[in-house]
Coordinates of C-alpha atoms in Angstrom, one line a residue:
Chain A
M1 CA -4.0 18.8 28.1
R2 CA -4.0 22.1 26.1
D3 CA -4.6 24.2 29.1
A4 CA -2.2 22.1 31.2
F5 CA 0.4 22.7 28.6
V6 CA -0.1 26.4 28.7
R7 CA 0.1 26.4 32.5
A8 CA 3.3 24.5 32.4
L9 CA 4.7 26.6 29.6
L10 CA 4.1 29.8 31.6
E11 CA 6.0 28.3 34.4
E12 CA 8.9 27.5 32.0
M13 CA 8.8 31.0 30.6
E14 CA 8.9 32.4 34.1
R15 CA 11.8 30.1 35.0
D16 CA 13.8 30.5 31.8
S17 CA 14.0 33.7 29.8
R18 CA 15.3 31.7 26.8
V19 CA 11.9 30.1 26.2
V20 CA 9.9 31.6 23.4
L21 CA 6.7 30.5 21.7
I22 CA 5.9 30.7 18.0
T23 CA 2.3 30.0 17.0
G24 CA 1.1 29.3 13.5
D25 CA -1.8 31.8 13.9
L26 CA -3.7 29.5 16.3
G27 CA -4.6 29.5 19.9
F28 CA -6.5 32.8 20.1
G29 CA -8.0 32.1 23.6
V30 CA -5.7 29.6 25.0
L31 CA -2.5 31.6 24.4
R32 CA -3.9 34.8 25.8
P33 CA -2.1 34.4 29.2
V34 CA 1.2 34.0 27.3
R35 CA 0.4 37.1 25.2
E36 CA -0.4 39.1 28.3
R37 CA 2.6 38.0 30.4
F38 CA 5.3 37.6 27.8
P39 CA 4.3 39.7 24.8
D40 CA 7.9 39.9 23.6
R41 CA 8.3 36.2 23.6
L42 CA 5.2 35.2 21.7
I43 CA 5.6 35.3 17.9
N44 CA 2.9 34.8 15.5
A45 CA 4.4 33.4 12.3
G46 CA 1.2 33.5 10.4
I47 CA -0.2 30.6 8.4
A48 CA 3.1 29.5 7.1
E49 CA 4.2 26.4 8.9
Q50 CA 7.3 25.6 6.8
S51 CA 8.9 28.9 7.4
M52 CA 7.6 28.9 11.0
V53 CA 9.7 25.9 11.7
G54 CA 12.7 27.3 9.8
L55 CA 12.3 30.5 11.8
A56 CA 12.2 28.4 15.0
A57 CA 15.5 26.7 13.9
G58 CA 17.2 30.1 13.4
L59 CA 15.9 31.4 16.7
A60 CA 17.1 28.3 18.4
M61 CA 20.6 28.9 16.9
T62 CA 20.6 32.2 18.9
G63 CA 20.5 30.2 22.2
R64 CA 16.7 30.0 22.7
K65 CA 14.4 27.2 23.5
V66 CA 11.6 27.6 20.9
A67 CA 8.2 26.0 21.3
V68 CA 6.3 25.8 18.0
Y69 CA 2.5 25.6 18.6
S70 CA -0.2 24.5 16.1
I71 CA -2.9 22.0 15.8
G72 CA -3.4 18.6 14.1
N73 CA -1.0 17.9 11.3
F74 CA 0.0 21.5 10.7
P75 CA 3.1 21.5 13.0
T76 CA 4.3 18.1 11.9
L77 CA 3.4 16.7 8.4
R78 CA 3.2 20.1 6.7
P79 CA 6.8 21.2 7.8
L80 CA 8.2 17.7 8.1
E81 CA 11.3 18.4 6.1
Q82 CA 12.1 21.6 8.0
I83 CA 11.8 19.6 11.3
R84 CA 14.1 16.9 9.9
N85 CA 16.7 19.0 8.2
D86 CA 16.6 22.4 10.0
C87 CA 15.8 21.3 13.6
A88 CA 16.8 17.7 14.2
Y89 CA 19.9 17.5 12.0
H90 CA 21.2 20.6 13.7
G91 CA 20.3 19.3 17.1
L92 CA 18.3 22.4 17.9
D93 CA 16.1 23.2 20.9
V94 CA 12.9 23.3 19.0
K95 CA 9.8 21.8 20.7
I96 CA 7.1 21.0 18.3
V97 CA 3.7 21.1 20.1
C98 CA 0.6 19.6 18.5
V99 CA -2.8 20.2 20.0
G100 CA -5.3 17.7 18.7
G101 CA -3.5 14.3 18.5
G102 CA -5.9 11.7 17.1
F103 CA -9.5 12.5 16.6
V104 CA -9.7 15.7 18.7
Y105 CA -10.9 17.7 15.7
G106 CA -13.0 14.7 14.5
S107 CA -15.9 16.6 12.9
L108 CA -13.6 18.9 11.0
G109 CA -12.7 16.1 8.7
M110 CA -9.6 14.0 7.8
S111 CA -7.4 17.0 7.2
H112 CA -7.6 17.6 10.9
H113 CA -7.1 14.0 12.1
A114 CA -3.6 13.6 13.5
T115 CA -3.3 9.9 13.0
E116 CA 0.1 9.3 11.6
D117 CA 2.2 11.8 13.5
M118 CA 3.7 9.5 16.1
A119 CA 4.9 7.1 13.4
V120 CA 6.4 9.9 11.4
M121 CA 8.0 11.8 14.2
R122 CA 9.5 8.9 15.9
A123 CA 11.2 7.9 12.7
I124 CA 13.3 11.0 12.6
P125 CA 16.7 10.6 14.3
G126 CA 17.2 12.6 17.4
I127 CA 13.7 13.6 18.1
T128 CA 12.4 12.9 21.6
C129 CA 8.6 12.3 21.5
F130 CA 6.3 12.9 24.4
T131 CA 2.8 11.5 24.5
P132 CA 1.2 12.4 27.8
G133 CA -2.1 10.6 28.6
D134 CA -3.9 13.3 30.5
P135 CA -3.6 16.8 31.9
A136 CA -1.6 15.7 34.9
E137 CA 0.9 13.8 32.8
T138 CA 1.2 16.9 30.5
E139 CA 2.2 19.1 33.4
A140 CA 4.8 16.5 34.4
V141 CA 6.4 16.1 31.0
V142 CA 6.5 19.7 29.9
P143 CA 9.3 20.8 32.2
V144 CA 11.2 17.6 31.3
M145 CA 10.8 18.4 27.6
F146 CA 12.3 21.9 28.1
D147 CA 15.2 20.3 30.0
T148 CA 15.7 17.8 27.2
P149 CA 18.3 19.0 24.7
G150 CA 17.5 18.9 21.1
T151 CA 14.3 18.7 19.0
C152 CA 11.3 17.3 20.8
Y153 CA 7.7 16.5 19.8
L154 CA 4.8 16.9 22.2
R155 CA 1.5 15.3 21.2
L156 CA -1.4 16.7 23.2
G157 CA -5.1 16.0 23.2
R158 CA -7.5 18.8 23.6
G159 CA -8.8 21.2 26.3
N160 CA -11.0 20.1 29.2
E161 CA -10.4 16.4 29.0
P162 CA -11.3 14.3 32.1
H163 CA -8.3 13.6 34.4
V164 CA -7.2 10.0 34.7
H165 CA -4.7 10.8 37.4
Q166 CA -6.7 12.4 40.2
E167 CA -3.6 14.0 41.6
R168 CA -0.5 15.6 40.2
V169 CA 2.0 13.2 38.7
E170 CA 5.0 13.9 41.0
N171 CA 8.6 13.0 40.3
W172 CA 8.1 11.5 36.9
T173 CA 11.3 10.0 35.7
F174 CA 12.0 10.3 31.9
P175 CA 11.2 8.2 29.9
E176 CA 9.4 5.9 32.2
A177 CA 5.9 4.4 31.7
I178 CA 3.4 5.2 34.4
R179 CA 1.3 2.5 36.0
V180 CA -2.2 3.8 36.2
R181 CA -3.8 0.5 37.4
E182 CA -2.6 -2.8 38.6
G183 CA -4.1 -6.0 37.1
K184 CA -3.0 -9.6 36.7
D185 CA -4.9 -10.9 33.7
I186 CA -3.8 -8.7 30.9
A187 CA -2.1 -5.3 30.4
L188 CA -3.4 -2.4 28.4
L189 CA -0.7 -0.1 27.2
T190 CA -1.4 3.4 25.8
A191 CA 0.3 6.5 24.5
G192 CA -1.5 9.8 24.4
G193 CA -5.1 10.9 25.2
I194 CA -6.6 7.5 24.5
L195 CA -5.5 6.5 28.1
I196 CA -8.9 7.5 29.4
E197 CA -10.6 4.8 27.2
A198 CA -8.2 2.1 28.4
W199 CA -8.8 3.2 32.0
R200 CA -12.6 3.0 31.5
A201 CA -12.1 -0.4 29.8
S202 CA -10.3 -1.7 32.8
C203 CA -13.2 -0.5 35.0
L204 CA -15.7 -2.4 32.7
L205 CA -13.5 -5.5 32.8
E206 CA -13.4 -5.3 36.6
E207 CA -17.2 -5.4 36.6
H208 CA -16.8 -8.7 34.9
G209 CA -14.2 -10.0 37.3
K210 CA -11.2 -9.4 35.1
N211 CA -8.1 -7.5 36.3
A212 CA -6.5 -5.5 33.6
A213 CA -3.4 -3.4 34.3
V214 CA -3.2 0.0 32.6
W215 CA 0.1 1.6 31.7
S216 CA 0.6 5.0 30.1
F217 CA 3.7 5.8 28.1
P218 CA 4.2 9.6 28.3
C219 CA 7.4 9.2 26.3
L220 CA 7.1 7.4 23.0
K221 CA 10.8 7.9 22.1
P222 CA 12.9 6.9 23.7
I223 CA 10.4 4.3 24.9
D224 CA 10.7 2.6 28.3
E225 CA 12.2 -0.6 27.0
N226 CA 12.9 -2.0 30.5
R227 CA 9.2 -1.8 31.4
I228 CA 8.1 -3.3 28.1
R229 CA 10.5 -6.2 28.6
Q230 CA 9.2 -6.7 32.1
L231 CA 5.6 -6.6 31.0
A232 CA 6.4 -9.1 28.2
E233 CA 7.7 -11.5 30.8
E234 CA 4.8 -10.9 33.2
Y235 CA 1.9 -11.2 30.8
T236 CA 1.0 -13.6 28.0
D237 CA -0.9 -10.9 26.2
L238 CA -0.5 -7.1 25.9
I239 CA -2.9 -4.8 24.2
T240 CA -1.6 -1.5 22.8
V241 CA -4.2 1.2 22.2
E242 CA -3.4 4.3 20.2
E243 CA -5.6 7.0 18.5
H244 CA -3.4 6.6 15.5
T245 CA -2.6 4.2 12.8
I246 CA -1.2 0.9 14.0
E247 CA 1.5 1.1 11.3
G248 CA 4.6 2.5 12.8
G249 CA 3.2 4.1 15.9
F250 CA 3.1 3.2 19.5
G251 CA 2.0 -0.4 19.0
S252 CA 4.8 -0.9 16.6
A253 CA 7.3 0.5 19.0
V254 CA 6.1 -2.0 21.7
C255 CA 6.3 -4.8 19.2
E256 CA 9.8 -3.9 18.3
I257 CA 10.9 -4.5 21.9
V258 CA 8.8 -7.5 22.6
A259 CA 9.9 -9.3 19.4
E260 CA 13.5 -9.0 20.5
C261 CA 13.0 -10.2 24.1
G262 CA 11.8 -13.7 23.1
S263 CA 9.3 -14.1 25.9
G264 CA 6.5 -15.5 23.8
C265 CA 4.2 -12.7 24.8
R266 CA 1.6 -11.6 22.2
V267 CA 1.0 -8.0 21.4
H268 CA -2.5 -7.0 20.1
R269 CA -2.4 -3.6 18.5
M270 CA -5.5 -1.5 18.6
G271 CA -5.9 1.6 16.5
L272 CA -6.6 2.6 12.9
K273 CA -5.8 -0.1 10.3
D274 CA -4.3 1.6 7.3
C275 CA -7.3 3.9 6.7
F276 CA -8.4 7.5 6.8
A277 CA -11.4 8.3 8.9
S278 CA -13.8 9.7 6.4
K279 CA -16.7 9.3 8.7
V280 CA -17.9 12.5 10.2
G281 CA -18.1 12.6 14.0
T282 CA -16.9 13.8 17.3
Q283 CA -13.8 12.3 18.9
A284 CA -16.1 10.1 21.0
Y285 CA -18.0 9.0 18.0
L286 CA -14.9 8.2 16.0
R287 CA -13.2 6.3 18.8
H288 CA -16.3 4.2 19.1
W289 CA -16.7 3.7 15.3
Y290 CA -13.1 2.5 15.0
G291 CA -13.4 0.3 18.1
M292 CA -10.9 2.1 20.3
D293 CA -13.3 3.4 22.9
A294 CA -13.7 1.7 26.3
E295 CA -16.3 -0.8 25.0
G296 CA -14.2 -1.7 22.0
I297 CA -11.1 -2.2 24.2
E298 CA -13.1 -4.2 26.7
T299 CA -14.5 -6.5 24.0
R300 CA -11.1 -7.1 22.6
A301 CA -9.6 -7.9 26.0
E302 CA -12.5 -10.3 26.7
Q303 CA -12.0 -12.1 23.4
I304 CA -8.3 -12.5 24.1
L305 CA -8.9 -13.7 27.6
Q306 CA -11.6 -16.2 26.5
G307 CA -9.3 -17.5 23.8
K308 CA -6.8 -18.7 26.3
Chain B
M1 CA 56.8 24.0 4.9
E2 CA 57.0 23.2 1.2
S3 CA 54.0 21.3 -0.1
S4 CA 54.6 18.4 -2.4
L5 CA 54.0 19.2 -6.0
S6 CA 51.5 16.4 -6.2
S7 CA 49.4 17.9 -3.4
Y8 CA 46.0 19.2 -4.2
E9 CA 46.8 22.6 -2.9
S10 CA 49.9 23.0 -5.0
R11 CA 47.9 22.0 -8.1
V12 CA 45.1 24.5 -7.6
H13 CA 47.6 27.2 -6.6
S14 CA 50.1 26.5 -9.3
A15 CA 48.8 29.3 -11.6
F16 CA 50.3 31.7 -9.1
G17 CA 53.8 30.5 -9.8
G18 CA 54.7 29.6 -6.3
I19 CA 53.5 32.9 -4.8
R20 CA 50.9 32.5 -2.2
P21 CA 47.6 33.9 -3.6
D22 CA 46.2 37.0 -1.9
V23 CA 42.9 35.5 -0.8
S24 CA 41.8 38.8 0.8
D25 CA 41.4 40.0 -2.8
P26 CA 37.8 39.1 -3.9
K27 CA 38.9 38.7 -7.5
V28 CA 41.6 36.2 -6.4
L29 CA 39.2 34.4 -4.1
A30 CA 36.6 34.2 -6.9
W31 CA 39.1 32.7 -9.2
L32 CA 40.2 30.2 -6.6
I33 CA 36.5 29.3 -6.0
R34 CA 36.3 28.4 -9.7
R35 CA 39.6 26.7 -9.8
N36 CA 38.7 24.6 -6.8
G37 CA 35.2 24.0 -8.1
L38 CA 36.6 22.7 -11.3
E39 CA 39.0 20.4 -9.5
M40 CA 36.5 19.2 -6.9
T41 CA 33.8 18.3 -9.5
H42 CA 36.5 16.7 -11.7
L43 CA 37.9 14.6 -8.9
S44 CA 34.6 13.6 -7.5
R45 CA 32.7 13.4 -10.8
G46 CA 30.2 15.7 -9.0
S47 CA 27.8 18.1 -10.5
H48 CA 26.6 21.7 -10.1
I49 CA 29.7 23.3 -11.5
G50 CA 27.5 25.8 -13.4
S51 CA 26.1 27.0 -10.0
I52 CA 29.5 27.1 -8.3
F53 CA 30.8 29.3 -11.1
S54 CA 27.8 31.7 -11.1
A55 CA 28.1 32.2 -7.4
A56 CA 31.9 32.7 -7.3
E57 CA 32.0 36.5 -7.0
I58 CA 29.1 36.6 -4.5
I59 CA 30.7 34.2 -2.2
A60 CA 34.2 35.7 -2.7
V61 CA 33.0 39.2 -1.9
L62 CA 31.1 38.0 1.2
Y63 CA 34.2 36.2 2.6
T64 CA 36.6 39.0 1.8
S65 CA 34.8 42.3 2.2
V66 CA 31.5 41.8 4.0
L67 CA 31.3 39.0 6.6
R68 CA 32.9 39.6 10.1
V69 CA 34.1 36.1 10.7
D70 CA 37.3 34.7 12.3
P71 CA 38.9 31.5 11.0
E72 CA 40.7 31.1 14.3
N73 CA 37.4 31.2 16.1
P74 CA 34.6 30.0 13.9
A75 CA 32.1 29.9 16.7
W76 CA 32.8 33.5 17.8
P77 CA 29.4 34.7 19.1
E78 CA 29.6 38.1 17.4
R79 CA 30.3 36.6 14.0
D80 CA 28.1 37.4 11.1
R81 CA 26.0 34.5 9.9
M82 CA 26.0 33.3 6.3
I83 CA 23.6 30.7 5.0
L84 CA 24.1 29.1 1.5
S85 CA 20.5 28.3 0.9
K86 CA 21.3 27.0 -2.6
G87 CA 23.3 24.2 -1.0
H88 CA 24.2 22.6 -4.3
A89 CA 26.8 25.3 -4.7
G90 CA 28.4 24.1 -1.5
S91 CA 31.8 23.7 -3.2
A92 CA 32.0 27.5 -3.5
V93 CA 31.6 27.9 0.2
Y94 CA 33.9 25.1 1.1
S95 CA 36.6 26.6 -1.2
A96 CA 36.1 30.1 0.3
L97 CA 36.4 28.8 3.9
A98 CA 39.4 26.6 3.1
E99 CA 41.2 29.4 1.2
R100 CA 40.4 31.8 4.1
G101 CA 41.9 29.4 6.6
F102 CA 39.0 27.8 8.3
F103 CA 40.3 24.3 7.4
P104 CA 43.1 23.0 5.2
V105 CA 42.8 23.6 1.4
E106 CA 44.1 20.0 1.0
E107 CA 40.8 18.7 2.5
L108 CA 38.9 20.0 -0.5
K109 CA 40.1 17.0 -2.5
T110 CA 37.9 14.8 -0.2
H111 CA 34.7 16.5 -1.4
Y112 CA 32.0 14.0 -2.3
Q113 CA 34.4 11.1 -1.4
D114 CA 33.6 8.2 0.9
G115 CA 34.2 9.1 4.5
S116 CA 34.5 12.8 3.8
R117 CA 32.9 15.5 5.9
L118 CA 32.4 17.7 2.7
S119 CA 29.1 16.5 1.3
G120 CA 27.9 17.5 -2.2
H121 CA 25.3 19.9 -0.6
V122 CA 26.8 22.1 2.1
S123 CA 26.9 20.5 5.6
H124 CA 27.7 22.1 8.9
R125 CA 28.6 18.9 10.7
G126 CA 32.3 19.1 11.6
V127 CA 33.0 21.8 9.0
P128 CA 34.3 25.0 10.7
G129 CA 32.6 28.1 9.3
V130 CA 29.4 26.5 7.9
E131 CA 26.4 27.6 9.9
V132 CA 23.7 25.6 8.4
S133 CA 23.3 22.5 6.3
T134 CA 21.2 22.9 3.3
G135 CA 20.4 21.0 0.1
S136 CA 16.7 20.9 0.0
L137 CA 15.8 24.2 -1.6
G138 CA 13.8 26.9 0.1
H139 CA 15.0 26.4 3.7
G140 CA 17.7 29.0 4.1
L141 CA 15.8 32.3 4.2
A142 CA 13.5 31.1 7.0
I143 CA 16.5 30.0 9.1
G144 CA 18.2 33.3 8.3
A145 CA 15.0 35.2 9.4
G146 CA 15.1 33.3 12.7
L147 CA 18.7 34.2 13.3
A148 CA 18.1 37.8 12.4
L149 CA 15.0 37.9 14.7
G150 CA 17.0 36.4 17.5
A151 CA 19.8 38.9 17.0
K152 CA 17.2 41.7 17.0
M153 CA 15.6 40.5 20.2
D154 CA 19.1 40.4 21.8
G155 CA 20.2 43.8 20.4
A156 CA 23.2 42.0 18.9
S157 CA 25.5 43.7 16.5
W158 CA 26.0 40.8 14.0
R159 CA 24.2 40.5 10.7
T160 CA 22.7 37.7 8.7
F161 CA 23.2 36.9 5.0
V162 CA 21.4 34.3 2.9
V163 CA 22.5 33.3 -0.6
L164 CA 19.5 32.0 -2.6
G165 CA 19.3 30.6 -6.1
D166 CA 16.8 32.0 -8.6
G167 CA 15.3 28.6 -9.3
E168 CA 15.0 28.2 -5.6
C169 CA 12.6 31.1 -5.5
D170 CA 10.0 28.7 -7.0
E171 CA 9.7 27.3 -3.4
G172 CA 6.8 28.7 -1.5
E173 CA 8.8 28.7 1.7
V174 CA 11.0 31.5 0.3
W175 CA 8.0 33.8 0.0
E176 CA 6.6 32.8 3.4
S177 CA 9.9 33.9 4.8
A178 CA 9.9 37.0 2.8
L179 CA 6.6 38.0 4.4
Q180 CA 7.8 37.1 7.9
A181 CA 11.2 38.9 7.5
A182 CA 9.4 42.1 6.4
Q183 CA 6.7 41.7 9.1
F184 CA 9.3 41.4 11.8
G185 CA 11.3 44.4 10.4
L186 CA 14.5 42.4 10.0
D187 CA 16.7 45.2 8.5
R188 CA 19.9 43.4 9.4
L189 CA 19.0 40.5 7.2
T190 CA 20.4 40.6 3.6
A191 CA 19.4 38.1 1.0
V192 CA 21.4 37.7 -2.3
V193 CA 19.9 35.9 -5.2
D194 CA 22.4 34.3 -7.5
Y195 CA 20.2 35.3 -10.5
N196 CA 21.8 33.2 -13.2
H197 CA 18.5 32.9 -15.1
M198 CA 18.7 29.1 -15.4
Q199 CA 17.4 26.3 -13.3
S200 CA 17.6 22.6 -13.4
L201 CA 15.9 21.9 -16.7
D202 CA 15.6 25.2 -18.5
F203 CA 15.8 29.0 -18.3
V204 CA 13.8 30.5 -15.4
D205 CA 11.7 32.5 -17.8
R206 CA 10.6 29.2 -19.5
T207 CA 10.0 27.4 -16.2
L208 CA 8.4 29.6 -13.6
R209 CA 8.9 33.2 -14.5
L210 CA 10.1 35.4 -11.7
E211 CA 10.1 38.8 -13.4
P212 CA 9.3 41.4 -12.4
F213 CA 11.5 40.0 -9.7
E214 CA 12.7 43.2 -8.0
A215 CA 9.2 44.5 -7.9
K216 CA 8.0 41.2 -6.3
W217 CA 10.5 41.7 -3.4
R218 CA 9.5 45.3 -3.0
D219 CA 5.8 44.3 -2.9
F220 CA 6.7 41.8 -0.2
G221 CA 8.1 44.7 1.9
W222 CA 11.8 44.5 1.1
N223 CA 14.4 46.9 -0.1
A224 CA 15.5 45.5 -3.4
M225 CA 18.3 46.3 -6.0
S226 CA 20.0 44.6 -8.9
C227 CA 23.6 44.5 -9.8
D228 CA 26.2 42.6 -11.9
G229 CA 26.9 39.6 -9.8
H230 CA 30.3 39.0 -11.4
D231 CA 31.5 42.6 -10.8
T232 CA 33.2 42.5 -7.3
E233 CA 33.1 46.3 -7.0
A234 CA 29.4 46.4 -7.9
L235 CA 28.7 43.6 -5.3
K236 CA 30.7 45.5 -2.6
D237 CA 28.5 48.6 -3.4
A238 CA 25.4 46.5 -3.2
F239 CA 26.4 45.1 0.3
A240 CA 27.2 48.7 1.4
W241 CA 23.7 49.7 0.2
A242 CA 22.1 46.9 2.2
R243 CA 24.0 48.1 5.2
K244 CA 22.8 51.6 4.8
N245 CA 19.3 50.2 4.8
E246 CA 19.6 49.3 8.4
G247 CA 17.2 51.4 10.2
S248 CA 14.7 51.2 7.4
G249 CA 12.8 48.5 9.2
K250 CA 13.0 46.4 6.0
P251 CA 15.2 43.5 5.0
S252 CA 17.2 43.9 1.8
V253 CA 17.7 41.8 -1.2
I254 CA 20.4 42.0 -3.9
L255 CA 19.5 40.5 -7.2
A256 CA 22.9 39.6 -8.5
H257 CA 22.7 39.0 -12.2
T258 CA 25.1 36.2 -13.1
V259 CA 25.8 33.7 -15.8
K260 CA 25.5 30.0 -15.1
G261 CA 28.9 28.4 -15.8
K262 CA 30.6 31.8 -15.8
G263 CA 34.3 31.6 -16.7
V264 CA 34.3 28.7 -19.1
S265 CA 32.9 29.5 -22.5
F266 CA 31.3 26.2 -23.3
M267 CA 29.7 26.0 -19.9
E268 CA 28.2 29.4 -19.9
N269 CA 24.4 29.5 -20.2
N270 CA 24.5 25.8 -21.0
I271 CA 22.0 23.8 -19.0
L272 CA 24.1 20.7 -19.6
W273 CA 26.6 22.0 -17.0
H274 CA 24.2 22.0 -14.2
Y275 CA 24.8 18.3 -14.0
R276 CA 27.8 17.4 -16.1
T277 CA 31.1 16.7 -14.5
P278 CA 34.3 18.0 -16.3
Q279 CA 36.5 15.1 -17.4
G280 CA 39.1 14.5 -20.1
E281 CA 39.4 17.1 -22.8
E282 CA 36.6 19.2 -21.3
Y283 CA 38.5 19.4 -18.0
E284 CA 41.7 20.4 -19.8
A285 CA 39.9 23.0 -21.9
A286 CA 38.1 24.5 -18.9
L287 CA 41.4 24.6 -16.9
K288 CA 43.1 26.4 -19.8
E289 CA 40.4 29.0 -20.0
L290 CA 40.5 29.6 -16.2
E291 CA 44.3 29.8 -16.2
A292 CA 44.1 32.5 -18.8
Q293 CA 41.8 34.6 -16.5
R294 CA 43.9 34.3 -13.4
P295 CA 43.9 37.7 -11.7

């Protein structure tokens, strides 16, 4: 997703001279093409995230579209008040880009686990939150993000993830959810890079004769309410999966809609349960440990289906 | 049109005996900032009168002698940008803008009140002439640096000014921005510190010492000078100095030495008046002192 973002960003910078990129002293290799092609529009703010976001706000006030690039919690939790007061309150075209949503930097420790960002960012008024599920979705949402006025948040995974979509995602309509797989027994809903695990879980379920639908939500806010209502009518059980705490994030957003539509559908939220991951491990290890890998999702789905 | 004697504007202008005050004179505007500040904090039972009074001349000189702004066209693209980073002195900016014609002086009486657009800390929403909303300390210099960087990238002619508090300089973000503004060579960015030597609970020296303050800014790569922040001529000279520094490749900072609560004897250097609202006999006494100083 990281590399897909840079590809899409370069296209935006080519298309629109108002697009500039500020990095918080990160992205040595990945931002090299930006540095080579647009040296005057790449600004290194140093390791100073609060003033980096304030700087972005000021630059946006001069008519620019400013992407702010960093990893993990550094572009969100660290300068949160600057995002709220300086960017969102002023309605500025600042695009906060986080590489490393969830457990991407798993082995680096809890400081680098971005596992509350979706809840926090979606709570701030006026911020549009994008949570693409794979590189193809990333390439689809980036141009939409730059065309979306105001402050946006883009939560990316890492570099070199496997593709879920084998082809380009063409003509994605903001803020619609994307159906990745049809299935009649249960629906797996995801936001962000955990999509691949839900996809694999649906393959495992298929081996056991169960048909699970998979939906990716590349836009967390505004969320595709119509689709959620329709799914709540269609299924008796929905599973939400997020590489994130279940308090206030994607699952919560789905519950907010389902609770109001009165269909009787149950939502089962999968993710972290009010905890920090202090276990050391890679992204794959931590996903497994916290039960949000393909096997964990499959097991949960089987339990729900057997309980019927 | 004759304004009613009971109107807010006629009350704050009454010391001029029916003659319209010359708000292009920085001494007159500074006096009106104090007079309005007293009235606004009195009516609203609001706080921060000490900070409004310490910043009065800084704001008055900016809005009479420095900023290229147009009350008829507040969004003029070539205007200079001014950010009040110490947003709690917002009344001083609201007063300057109203007296300079950005919006009716009468509206100042709504400050802090239910349904008003003039919040206690300065807000840009719907208020002509206010660039940036502040209130949480430490944000303004970074935004100012972003504006100045954008202007530099565009080769624009306008300048950026940021008014900071001294207590505000406890915030790490101020010093992050100081590094960035120097690194990016933003020599059309001018910061002014309202150096009243007091912060929320105590004197600066007894809280987090800033001295040697001028040397700190120089070490961070800035042009730095100090002046008397209540002397309008000294302030004008300081802004002229900052302007001469353009081309130096460094931003400039003016440490404007001021007195918290300046203008009312019992408020001066008295920490109580960071929060206290002037009511009753204290309001009357303050008004009397101010009226005696009318330029």
